[in-house]
Amino acid sequence: MNCIRVPQIMMPKEGTDLYKWSVVACDQFTSQPEYWKDVEDIVEDAPSTLKLILPEVYLGDDNEQARVDSIHKAMRDYVSSGILEPVDKGFVLVERNVGRDNCRNGLVVAVDLETYEYKKGAGSLIRPTEMTVEERIPPRLKVRQTATLELPHIMLLIDDPDCSIIEPLIARKNDFVKLYDTDLMKDGGHISGFLVPEGDETERLMKQFEALADPEAFKKKYNLDKDYPLLNFAVGDGNHSMATAKAAWENIKKDLSDEEKETHPARFCLCEIVNIHDKSLEIEPIHRVLFNVDEEELMAAAKKYYEEKGCEFNCGQIVGFGEAFENEEKSQAGNSEDADANDKTLETHCFELYCQAGKRSISVDNPCWGIPVATLQSFLDEYLALHEGAKIDYIHGDDVVKELSSKKGNVGFILPEVKKEDLFIGVIKDGVLPRKTFSMGEAYEKRYYMECKTVR
């Protein structure tokens, strides 16, 4: 079954300042309202995707409904006034430079939400890599359910080690019409997009994507000793946005005829496909910061939790900030050259903890879970359920964790490296990974909104 459709993309009219138009994904910088204030100051009154999204830092605030109403009005106005215009049907080939040695390459397509499922244990062709927190969907539905437009920040991963689909297109990118070419605000780098028009090229690409889930090739590729559900695409970024699109579609289709369901625009969701083997793609762990907690009480709860599970919990002494802390950092860096921490994950899962007083190492021996993030998250889930005032955020980047953890009542956990080659086989064999297991790059490297598509 083909998951892909050729979309009718809408782009801002010629002459629009794309630097102000394009902003980072709404689920980034969720604990840093100052970031979004800077974005507002940059955009001012210019046409911008900022006015078409709800940054999640504002979810639950007193002005949330007013923001949602403003978003829906801006969507209608941008279409009716001609700020957004349709381009020829096709895929969009994307080249993104974020200052690494290689650019990140992708292909913006529409995917059929009937081939995607986020429920635990799903065997759909498109599945999340990480657990979906269904409680996060309803607030996002306020924007999606009655929206007239969608903007993609979802990134789908394919496992194409031969680099046979997207990479050859990039090699001849100049054969295609350039849709946009701009710097991105707030350290987002530079992005270019090229229209791959509907026709023989898009047909060939869809067949190539479909072939990734050929049953015989799939079983051989992953050395499977039994039948597992085929996996065509794994959602790498933006799964809760995709889950929200799915939930909105399920609501919409209840009132449609069978014929209307086949072509309704809300059935198809814009995503960018990226090869997990793209040279620029670095899989980063997503760290955790707890708010409104007592660090010593937290460690006592962790010790009790893991010992009840038959594990051994070890908590090192706090190394304070200053010279001693810097020496600890250097020591850790030197030790990492001698022994890869990931080599110990079968027997010991290790983390770094940061709090106002400094840093300490913690480890769990004989863990019940296969990967470190599952070991940590299982405890944090139970702890948060028992401590109503405590909150959690999921953070990209060590520096942000350290900054937030330096404040009283905050505790941060830095997780070890994730091996990207294990992601597909992990999803295939074990189902979804724990939520917020990994991230593709730092927050400023996330997808910036550019293309739009109607959903009504």
CSV table of C-alpha atoms in Angstrom, one decimal:
chain,number,residue,atom,x,y,z
A,1,MET,CA,0.0,0.0,0.0
A,2,ASN,CA,1.4,3.4,-0.9
A,3,CYS,CA,1.5,5.8,2.0
A,4,ILE,CA,2.4,8.9,-0.1
A,5,ARG,CA,0.4,11.4,-2.1
A,6,VAL,CA,1.5,14.3,-4.2
A,7,PRO,CA,0.4,17.5,-2.4
A,8,GLN,CA,-0.8,20.9,-3.6
A,9,ILE,CA,1.6,23.1,-1.8
A,10,MET,CA,0.9,26.8,-0.9
A,11,MET,CA,3.7,29.3,-0.6
A,12,PRO,CA,3.9,33.0,0.4
A,13,LYS,CA,3.6,35.3,-2.6
A,14,GLU,CA,6.7,36.7,-4.3
A,15,GLY,CA,8.3,39.5,-2.4
A,16,THR,CA,7.4,38.1,1.1
A,17,ASP,CA,10.3,38.3,3.5
A,18,LEU,CA,11.0,34.5,4.1
A,19,TYR,CA,13.4,35.3,6.9
A,20,LYS,CA,10.4,36.6,8.9
A,21,TRP,CA,8.0,34.1,7.4
A,22,SER,CA,9.7,30.9,8.6
A,23,VAL,CA,9.9,30.1,12.3
A,24,VAL,CA,11.0,27.0,14.2
A,25,ALA,CA,8.6,24.2,15.2
A,26,CYS,CA,6.0,25.1,17.8
A,27,ASP,CA,7.2,22.3,20.2
A,28,GLN,CA,10.7,23.8,20.7
A,29,PHE,CA,11.9,26.1,23.5
A,30,THR,CA,8.9,25.2,25.6
A,31,SER,CA,10.6,26.4,28.8
A,32,GLN,CA,12.1,29.6,27.2
A,33,PRO,CA,9.4,32.2,26.6
A,34,GLU,CA,12.1,34.7,25.9
A,35,TYR,CA,13.0,32.8,22.7
A,36,TRP,CA,9.5,33.3,21.4
A,37,LYS,CA,9.4,36.9,22.5
A,38,ASP,CA,12.6,37.4,20.4
A,39,VAL,CA,10.8,35.8,17.4
A,40,GLU,CA,7.8,38.2,17.9
A,41,ASP,CA,10.2,41.1,17.9
A,42,ILE,CA,11.8,39.9,14.7
A,43,VAL,CA,8.5,39.3,12.9
A,44,GLU,CA,6.6,42.4,14.0
A,45,ASP,CA,3.7,42.9,11.6
A,46,ALA,CA,5.2,41.0,8.6
A,47,PRO,CA,3.4,37.9,7.2
A,48,SER,CA,4.8,34.9,9.2
A,49,THR,CA,4.1,31.4,10.1
A,50,LEU,CA,4.4,32.6,13.7
A,51,LYS,CA,0.8,33.8,13.3
A,52,LEU,CA,-0.3,30.4,12.0
A,53,ILE,CA,0.9,28.3,14.9
A,54,LEU,CA,0.6,28.1,18.7
A,55,PRO,CA,4.0,27.9,20.3
A,56,GLU,CA,3.6,25.3,23.0
A,57,VAL,CA,5.2,27.5,25.6
A,58,TYR,CA,1.8,29.2,25.6
A,59,LEU,CA,-0.3,26.1,26.1
A,60,GLY,CA,-2.6,26.5,29.0
A,61,ASP,CA,-2.0,30.2,29.6
A,62,ASP,CA,-4.9,32.6,30.1
A,63,ASN,CA,-4.7,33.9,26.5
A,64,GLU,CA,-4.7,30.4,24.9
A,65,GLN,CA,-8.2,30.6,23.3
A,66,ALA,CA,-7.6,34.1,22.0
A,67,ARG,CA,-4.4,32.9,20.4
A,68,VAL,CA,-6.2,30.0,18.8
A,69,ASP,CA,-8.9,32.3,17.4
A,70,SER,CA,-6.2,34.7,16.1
A,71,ILE,CA,-4.5,31.7,14.3
A,72,HIS,CA,-7.7,30.6,12.6
A,73,LYS,CA,-8.4,34.2,11.4
A,74,ALA,CA,-4.8,34.6,10.1
A,75,MET,CA,-5.1,31.4,8.1
A,76,ARG,CA,-8.3,32.6,6.4
A,77,ASP,CA,-6.9,36.1,5.8
A,78,TYR,CA,-3.6,34.8,4.3
A,79,VAL,CA,-5.5,32.7,1.8
A,80,SER,CA,-8.2,35.3,1.0
A,81,SER,CA,-5.8,38.2,0.6
A,82,GLY,CA,-3.4,36.2,-1.6
A,83,ILE,CA,-0.5,36.2,0.9
A,84,LEU,CA,-0.5,32.4,0.3
A,85,GLU,CA,-0.7,31.1,-3.3
A,86,PRO,CA,-0.8,27.6,-4.7
A,87,VAL,CA,2.2,26.3,-6.7
A,88,ASP,CA,2.2,23.4,-9.1
A,89,LYS,CA,1.4,20.0,-7.5
A,90,GLY,CA,4.6,18.2,-6.5
A,91,PHE,CA,7.0,17.2,-3.8
A,92,VAL,CA,9.5,19.8,-2.3
A,93,LEU,CA,13.1,18.8,-2.2
A,94,VAL,CA,14.7,20.4,0.8
A,95,GLU,CA,18.4,21.3,1.5
A,96,ARG,CA,19.1,22.6,5.0
A,97,ASN,CA,22.4,23.9,6.1
A,98,VAL,CA,22.8,24.3,9.9
A,99,GLY,CA,26.6,24.7,9.9
A,100,ARG,CA,27.6,21.0,10.0
A,101,ASP,CA,29.9,19.4,7.5
A,102,ASN,CA,27.0,18.2,5.4
A,103,CYS,CA,23.6,19.7,4.6
A,104,ARG,CA,20.4,17.8,5.7
A,105,ASN,CA,18.3,16.6,2.7
A,106,GLY,CA,14.6,15.9,2.8
A,107,LEU,CA,11.5,15.6,0.7
A,108,VAL,CA,8.2,17.2,1.6
A,109,VAL,CA,5.2,15.0,0.7
A,110,ALA,CA,1.7,14.3,1.8
A,111,VAL,CA,1.1,11.1,3.7
A,112,ASP,CA,-2.2,9.2,4.0
A,113,LEU,CA,-3.2,9.3,7.7
A,114,GLU,CA,-5.1,6.0,7.1
A,115,THR,CA,-1.6,4.3,7.0
A,116,TYR,CA,-0.5,5.8,10.3
A,117,GLU,CA,-1.4,4.8,13.8
A,118,TYR,CA,0.0,6.0,17.1
A,119,LYS,CA,-1.7,3.6,19.5
A,120,LYS,CA,0.6,1.2,21.4
A,121,GLY,CA,1.1,-2.1,19.6
A,122,ALA,CA,0.0,-0.6,16.2
A,123,GLY,CA,1.2,-2.5,13.1
A,124,SER,CA,0.6,0.4,10.6
A,125,LEU,CA,3.1,1.2,7.8
A,126,ILE,CA,3.8,4.6,9.5
A,127,ARG,CA,4.5,4.3,13.2
A,128,PRO,CA,6.0,6.6,15.9
A,129,THR,CA,9.4,5.8,17.2
A,130,GLU,CA,8.4,6.9,20.6
A,131,MET,CA,5.4,6.6,22.9
A,132,THR,CA,2.6,9.0,22.2
A,133,VAL,CA,1.2,10.8,25.3
A,134,GLU,CA,-2.5,10.9,24.4
A,135,GLU,CA,-3.2,13.6,27.0
A,136,ARG,CA,-1.1,16.0,24.8
A,137,ILE,CA,-3.5,15.7,21.9
A,138,PRO,CA,-6.7,17.5,23.1
A,139,PRO,CA,-5.0,20.9,23.6
A,140,ARG,CA,-3.4,20.7,20.1
A,141,LEU,CA,-6.8,19.8,18.6
A,142,LYS,CA,-8.1,23.2,19.5
A,143,VAL,CA,-5.9,24.5,16.7
A,144,ARG,CA,-6.1,21.6,14.2
A,145,GLN,CA,-9.7,20.6,14.3
A,146,THR,CA,-11.1,23.7,12.7
A,147,ALA,CA,-8.0,25.0,11.0
A,148,THR,CA,-8.1,25.7,7.3
A,149,LEU,CA,-4.3,25.2,6.8
A,150,GLU,CA,-1.6,23.0,8.0
A,151,LEU,CA,2.1,23.6,8.2
A,152,PRO,CA,4.6,20.7,8.5
A,153,HIS,CA,7.2,20.3,11.2
A,154,ILE,CA,6.8,16.5,11.1
A,155,MET,CA,9.9,14.5,10.0
A,156,LEU,CA,9.5,10.9,8.8
A,157,LEU,CA,12.5,8.6,8.8
A,158,ILE,CA,13.3,6.1,6.1
A,159,ASP,CA,16.0,3.4,6.5
A,160,ASP,CA,17.8,3.6,3.1
A,161,PRO,CA,21.4,2.7,3.8
A,162,ASP,CA,22.2,2.8,0.1
A,163,CYS,CA,21.1,6.4,-0.1
A,164,SER,CA,19.2,5.6,-3.3
A,165,ILE,CA,16.1,7.8,-3.1
A,166,ILE,CA,16.6,11.3,-1.8
A,167,GLU,CA,20.3,11.7,-2.3
A,168,PRO,CA,20.3,11.3,-6.1
A,169,LEU,CA,17.6,14.0,-6.3
A,170,ILE,CA,19.9,16.4,-4.4
A,171,ALA,CA,22.7,15.6,-6.8
A,172,ARG,CA,20.6,17.1,-9.6
A,173,LYS,CA,18.7,19.7,-7.6
A,174,ASN,CA,19.3,22.3,-10.3
A,175,ASP,CA,17.1,20.4,-12.7
A,176,PHE,CA,14.1,21.6,-10.6
A,177,VAL,CA,12.5,25.0,-10.1
A,178,LYS,CA,13.7,26.7,-6.9
A,179,LEU,CA,10.8,27.6,-4.7
A,180,TYR,CA,12.7,29.3,-1.9
A,181,ASP,CA,16.2,30.1,-0.7
A,182,THR,CA,16.7,32.0,2.6
A,183,ASP,CA,18.5,32.3,5.8
A,184,LEU,CA,16.5,31.3,8.9
A,185,MET,CA,16.2,33.4,12.1
A,186,LYS,CA,17.6,32.5,15.5
A,187,ASP,CA,20.6,30.4,14.3
A,188,GLY,CA,18.4,28.2,12.1
A,189,GLY,CA,21.0,28.3,9.3
A,190,HIS,CA,20.0,28.3,5.6
A,191,ILE,CA,17.3,26.5,3.7
A,192,SER,CA,16.5,25.9,0.0
A,193,GLY,CA,13.5,24.2,-1.6
A,194,PHE,CA,13.0,22.8,-5.1
A,195,LEU,CA,9.7,21.7,-6.7
A,196,VAL,CA,9.7,18.1,-8.0
A,197,PRO,CA,6.6,18.4,-10.2
A,198,GLU,CA,3.9,15.7,-10.3
A,199,GLY,CA,4.6,13.2,-13.1
A,200,ASP,CA,7.1,10.4,-13.8
A,201,GLU,CA,9.5,11.6,-11.2
A,202,THR,CA,6.9,11.6,-8.3
A,203,GLU,CA,5.6,8.2,-9.5
A,204,ARG,CA,9.1,6.7,-9.4
A,205,LEU,CA,9.7,8.1,-6.0
A,206,MET,CA,6.5,6.7,-4.6
A,207,LYS,CA,7.4,3.3,-5.9
A,208,GLN,CA,10.8,3.5,-4.3
A,209,PHE,CA,9.3,4.4,-0.9
A,210,GLU,CA,6.8,1.6,-1.2
A,211,ALA,CA,9.6,-0.9,-2.0
A,212,LEU,CA,11.2,-0.2,1.4
A,213,ALA,CA,8.3,-2.3,2.9
A,214,ASP,CA,8.4,-5.1,0.5
A,215,PRO,CA,7.8,-8.2,2.7
A,216,GLU,CA,10.6,-10.4,1.5
A,217,ALA,CA,13.2,-7.6,1.4
A,218,PHE,CA,12.1,-6.3,4.8
A,219,LYS,CA,12.6,-9.7,6.5
A,220,LYS,CA,16.0,-10.1,4.9
A,221,LYS,CA,17.1,-6.6,5.6
A,222,TYR,CA,16.4,-6.8,9.4
A,223,ASN,CA,17.4,-10.5,9.7
A,224,LEU,CA,14.0,-11.3,11.2
A,225,ASP,CA,13.3,-14.8,12.4
A,226,LYS,CA,9.5,-14.4,12.3
A,227,ASP,CA,6.9,-12.1,10.8
A,228,TYR,CA,6.7,-8.6,12.2
A,229,PRO,CA,4.4,-5.8,11.0
A,230,LEU,CA,6.0,-4.0,8.0
A,231,LEU,CA,7.4,-0.5,8.8
A,232,ASN,CA,7.7,1.9,5.9
A,233,PHE,CA,8.2,5.2,7.8
A,234,ALA,CA,9.1,6.0,11.4
A,235,VAL,CA,8.1,9.3,12.8
A,236,GLY,CA,11.3,11.0,14.0
A,237,ASP,CA,10.1,14.4,14.9
A,238,GLY,CA,6.6,15.9,15.5
A,239,ASN,CA,4.8,12.7,16.4
A,240,HIS,CA,2.3,14.6,18.6
A,241,SER,CA,1.5,16.9,15.8
A,242,MET,CA,0.9,13.9,13.5
A,243,ALA,CA,-1.2,12.2,16.2
A,244,THR,CA,-3.3,15.4,16.4
A,245,ALA,CA,-3.7,15.4,12.7
A,246,LYS,CA,-4.9,11.8,12.9
A,247,ALA,CA,-7.3,12.5,15.7
A,248,ALA,CA,-8.7,15.5,13.8
A,249,TRP,CA,-9.2,13.3,10.7
A,250,GLU,CA,-10.9,10.6,12.7
A,251,ASN,CA,-13.4,13.2,13.9
A,252,ILE,CA,-13.9,14.8,10.4
A,253,LYS,CA,-14.5,11.5,8.5
A,254,LYS,CA,-17.4,10.5,10.8
A,255,ASP,CA,-19.6,12.9,8.8
A,256,LEU,CA,-18.2,12.0,5.3
A,257,SER,CA,-19.5,9.6,2.6
A,258,ASP,CA,-17.1,6.9,1.5
A,259,GLU,CA,-16.4,8.8,-1.7
A,260,GLU,CA,-15.6,12.0,0.3
A,261,LYS,CA,-13.3,10.2,2.6
A,262,GLU,CA,-11.1,9.2,-0.4
A,263,THR,CA,-10.1,12.8,-1.3
A,264,HIS,CA,-10.8,15.0,1.7
A,265,PRO,CA,-7.7,17.2,2.3
A,266,ALA,CA,-7.6,16.5,6.1
A,267,ARG,CA,-6.9,12.9,5.3
A,268,PHE,CA,-3.4,13.8,4.0
A,269,CYS,CA,-0.7,15.4,6.2
A,270,LEU,CA,2.4,17.2,5.1
A,271,CYS,CA,5.7,15.7,6.3
A,272,GLU,CA,9.3,15.9,5.4
A,273,ILE,CA,11.0,12.5,4.7
A,274,VAL,CA,14.6,12.2,5.8
A,275,ASN,CA,16.9,9.3,5.4
A,276,ILE,CA,18.2,8.1,8.8
A,277,HIS,CA,21.5,7.6,7.0
A,278,ASP,CA,21.7,11.2,5.8
A,279,LYS,CA,25.3,12.2,6.5
A,280,SER,CA,24.2,15.3,8.5
A,281,LEU,CA,21.7,13.5,10.7
A,282,GLU,CA,22.9,13.2,14.3
A,283,ILE,CA,20.6,11.4,16.7
A,284,GLU,CA,20.7,13.2,20.0
A,285,PRO,CA,19.3,12.1,23.4
A,286,ILE,CA,16.5,14.2,24.9
A,287,HIS,CA,17.3,15.1,28.4
A,288,ARG,CA,14.9,15.6,31.3
A,289,VAL,CA,14.5,18.5,33.8
A,290,LEU,CA,12.2,18.2,36.8
A,291,PHE,CA,10.7,21.3,38.4
A,292,ASN,CA,9.5,21.8,42.0
A,293,VAL,CA,11.3,18.9,43.5
A,294,ASP,CA,13.7,18.3,46.4
A,295,GLU,CA,16.9,16.6,45.0
A,296,GLU,CA,17.7,14.5,48.1
A,297,GLU,CA,14.1,13.3,48.4
A,298,LEU,CA,14.1,12.5,44.7
A,299,MET,CA,17.2,10.3,45.1
A,300,ALA,CA,15.7,8.5,48.1
A,301,ALA,CA,12.6,7.8,46.0
A,302,ALA,CA,14.8,6.5,43.2
A,303,LYS,CA,16.8,4.2,45.4
A,304,LYS,CA,13.6,2.7,46.8
A,305,TYR,CA,12.0,2.3,43.4
A,306,TYR,CA,14.9,0.6,41.7
A,307,GLU,CA,15.7,-1.7,44.7
A,308,GLU,CA,12.0,-2.9,44.6
A,309,LYS,CA,12.5,-3.8,41.0
A,310,GLY,CA,15.6,-5.9,41.8
A,311,CYS,CA,18.1,-3.3,40.6
A,312,GLU,CA,21.0,-1.7,42.4
A,313,PHE,CA,20.9,2.1,42.5
A,314,ASN,CA,24.1,4.1,42.9
A,315,CYS,CA,24.3,7.8,43.6
A,316,GLY,CA,27.7,9.6,43.6
A,317,GLN,CA,28.7,12.6,45.7
A,318,ILE,CA,27.8,16.1,44.4
A,319,VAL,CA,30.6,17.9,42.7
A,320,GLY,CA,30.0,21.6,43.2
A,321,PHE,CA,30.3,24.2,40.5
A,322,GLY,CA,33.6,26.0,40.2
A,323,GLU,CA,37.1,24.5,39.9
A,324,ALA,CA,36.2,21.1,41.3
A,325,PHE,CA,33.2,20.9,38.9
A,326,GLU,CA,35.4,21.8,35.9
A,327,ASN,CA,37.9,19.1,36.9
A,328,GLU,CA,35.1,16.6,37.1
A,329,GLU,CA,34.0,17.6,33.6
A,330,LYS,CA,37.5,17.1,32.2
A,331,SER,CA,37.8,13.8,34.0
A,332,GLN,CA,34.6,12.6,32.5
A,333,ALA,CA,35.6,13.7,29.0
A,334,GLY,CA,38.9,11.9,29.3
A,335,ASN,CA,37.3,8.7,30.6
A,336,SER,CA,34.9,8.7,27.6
A,337,GLU,CA,37.9,8.0,25.3
A,338,ASP,CA,38.8,4.9,27.2
A,339,ALA,CA,35.4,3.3,27.5
A,340,ASP,CA,32.2,3.9,25.6
A,341,ALA,CA,29.4,4.3,28.2
A,342,ASN,CA,26.9,2.7,25.8
A,343,ASP,CA,29.0,-0.6,26.0
A,344,LYS,CA,27.7,-0.9,29.6
A,345,THR,CA,24.0,-0.6,28.8
A,346,LEU,CA,23.3,-4.3,29.0
A,347,GLU,CA,24.4,-4.3,32.7
A,348,THR,CA,24.5,-0.7,33.9
A,349,HIS,CA,22.6,2.4,32.8
A,350,CYS,CA,24.4,5.6,33.7
A,351,PHE,CA,23.2,9.2,33.9
A,352,GLU,CA,24.4,12.6,34.9
A,353,LEU,CA,22.3,14.6,37.4
A,354,TYR,CA,22.5,18.4,37.7
A,355,CYS,CA,21.0,20.5,40.5
A,356,GLN,CA,21.6,23.9,42.1
A,357,ALA,CA,24.5,22.5,44.2
A,358,GLY,CA,26.3,20.9,41.2
A,359,LYS,CA,26.6,17.6,39.5
A,360,ARG,CA,26.6,13.9,40.5
A,361,SER,CA,26.7,10.6,38.7
A,362,ILE,CA,23.9,8.0,39.1
A,363,SER,CA,23.7,4.5,37.8
A,364,VAL,CA,21.3,1.6,37.8
A,365,ASP,CA,22.9,-1.9,37.8
A,366,ASN,CA,21.0,-5.0,36.6
A,367,PRO,CA,18.3,-2.8,35.0
A,368,CYS,CA,14.9,-4.3,34.0
A,369,TRP,CA,14.8,-2.2,30.8
A,370,GLY,CA,16.6,-2.5,27.6
A,371,ILE,CA,17.8,1.1,27.1
A,372,PRO,CA,18.8,3.8,29.6
A,373,VAL,CA,16.0,6.2,28.8
A,374,ALA,CA,13.4,3.6,29.7
A,375,THR,CA,15.2,2.9,33.0
A,376,LEU,CA,15.0,6.6,33.9
A,377,GLN,CA,11.6,7.4,32.5
A,378,SER,CA,9.9,4.5,34.3
A,379,PHE,CA,10.9,5.9,37.6
A,380,LEU,CA,10.1,9.5,36.7
A,381,ASP,CA,6.6,8.5,35.5
A,382,GLU,CA,5.9,6.9,38.9
A,383,TYR,CA,7.5,9.8,40.8
A,384,LEU,CA,5.5,12.5,39.0
A,385,ALA,CA,2.3,10.5,39.5
A,386,LEU,CA,2.9,10.6,43.3
A,387,HIS,CA,4.0,14.3,43.5
A,388,GLU,CA,1.3,16.6,42.1
A,389,GLY,CA,3.4,19.8,42.3
A,390,ALA,CA,6.3,18.3,40.4
A,391,LYS,CA,6.6,19.0,36.6
A,392,ILE,CA,8.8,17.7,33.8
A,393,ASP,CA,10.1,19.1,30.6
A,394,TYR,CA,12.1,17.4,27.8
A,395,ILE,CA,15.2,19.4,26.8
A,396,HIS,CA,17.4,19.4,23.7
A,397,GLY,CA,21.0,20.3,24.5
A,398,ASP,CA,23.2,19.9,27.6
A,399,ASP,CA,23.7,23.7,28.2
A,400,VAL,CA,19.9,24.3,28.6
A,401,VAL,CA,19.7,21.4,31.1
A,402,LYS,CA,22.6,22.9,33.2
A,403,GLU,CA,21.1,26.4,33.1
A,404,LEU,CA,17.7,25.3,34.2
A,405,SER,CA,19.1,22.9,36.8
A,406,SER,CA,21.1,25.7,38.5
A,407,LYS,CA,17.8,27.1,39.8
A,408,LYS,CA,16.4,26.1,43.2
A,409,GLY,CA,13.9,23.2,43.0
A,410,ASN,CA,15.0,22.0,39.6
A,411,VAL,CA,16.9,18.8,38.8
A,412,GLY,CA,18.2,17.8,35.4
A,413,PHE,CA,19.2,14.4,33.9
A,414,ILE,CA,21.5,14.1,31.0
A,415,LEU,CA,21.1,10.9,29.1
A,416,PRO,CA,23.8,8.9,27.2
A,417,GLU,CA,24.1,8.8,23.4
A,418,VAL,CA,21.5,7.0,21.3
A,419,LYS,CA,22.7,4.8,18.4
A,420,LYS,CA,20.7,5.7,15.4
A,421,GLU,CA,21.2,2.4,13.6
A,422,ASP,CA,19.3,0.7,16.4
A,423,LEU,CA,16.1,2.8,16.0
A,424,PHE,CA,14.3,1.0,13.2
A,425,ILE,CA,15.0,-2.5,14.5
A,426,GLY,CA,14.0,-1.3,18.0
A,427,VAL,CA,10.6,-0.1,16.7
A,428,ILE,CA,10.1,-3.2,14.6
A,429,LYS,CA,10.9,-5.7,17.4
A,430,ASP,CA,10.0,-3.9,20.6
A,431,GLY,CA,7.3,-1.4,19.5
A,432,VAL,CA,7.6,2.3,20.3
A,433,LEU,CA,10.4,3.5,22.4
A,434,PRO,CA,9.8,5.5,25.6
A,435,ARG,CA,8.5,9.0,24.8
A,436,LYS,CA,11.1,11.6,24.1
A,437,THR,CA,13.9,9.0,23.7
A,438,PHE,CA,15.9,10.9,21.0
A,439,SER,CA,16.0,14.0,18.9
A,440,MET,CA,17.4,14.7,15.5
A,441,GLY,CA,19.8,17.5,16.3
A,442,GLU,CA,19.5,20.5,18.6
A,443,ALA,CA,16.4,22.7,19.0
A,444,TYR,CA,17.5,25.3,16.4
A,445,GLU,CA,18.0,22.5,13.9
A,446,LYS,CA,14.4,21.4,14.0
A,447,ARG,CA,12.2,22.0,11.0
A,448,TYR,CA,11.2,25.6,10.3
A,449,TYR,CA,7.8,26.1,8.9
A,450,MET,CA,7.7,27.1,5.2
A,451,GLU,CA,5.2,25.2,3.1
A,452,CYS,CA,1.4,25.1,3.7
A,453,LYS,CA,-1.5,23.0,2.6
A,454,THR,CA,-5.2,23.3,2.9
A,455,VAL,CA,-7.0,20.9,5.2
A,456,ARG,CA,-10.5,22.2,4.6
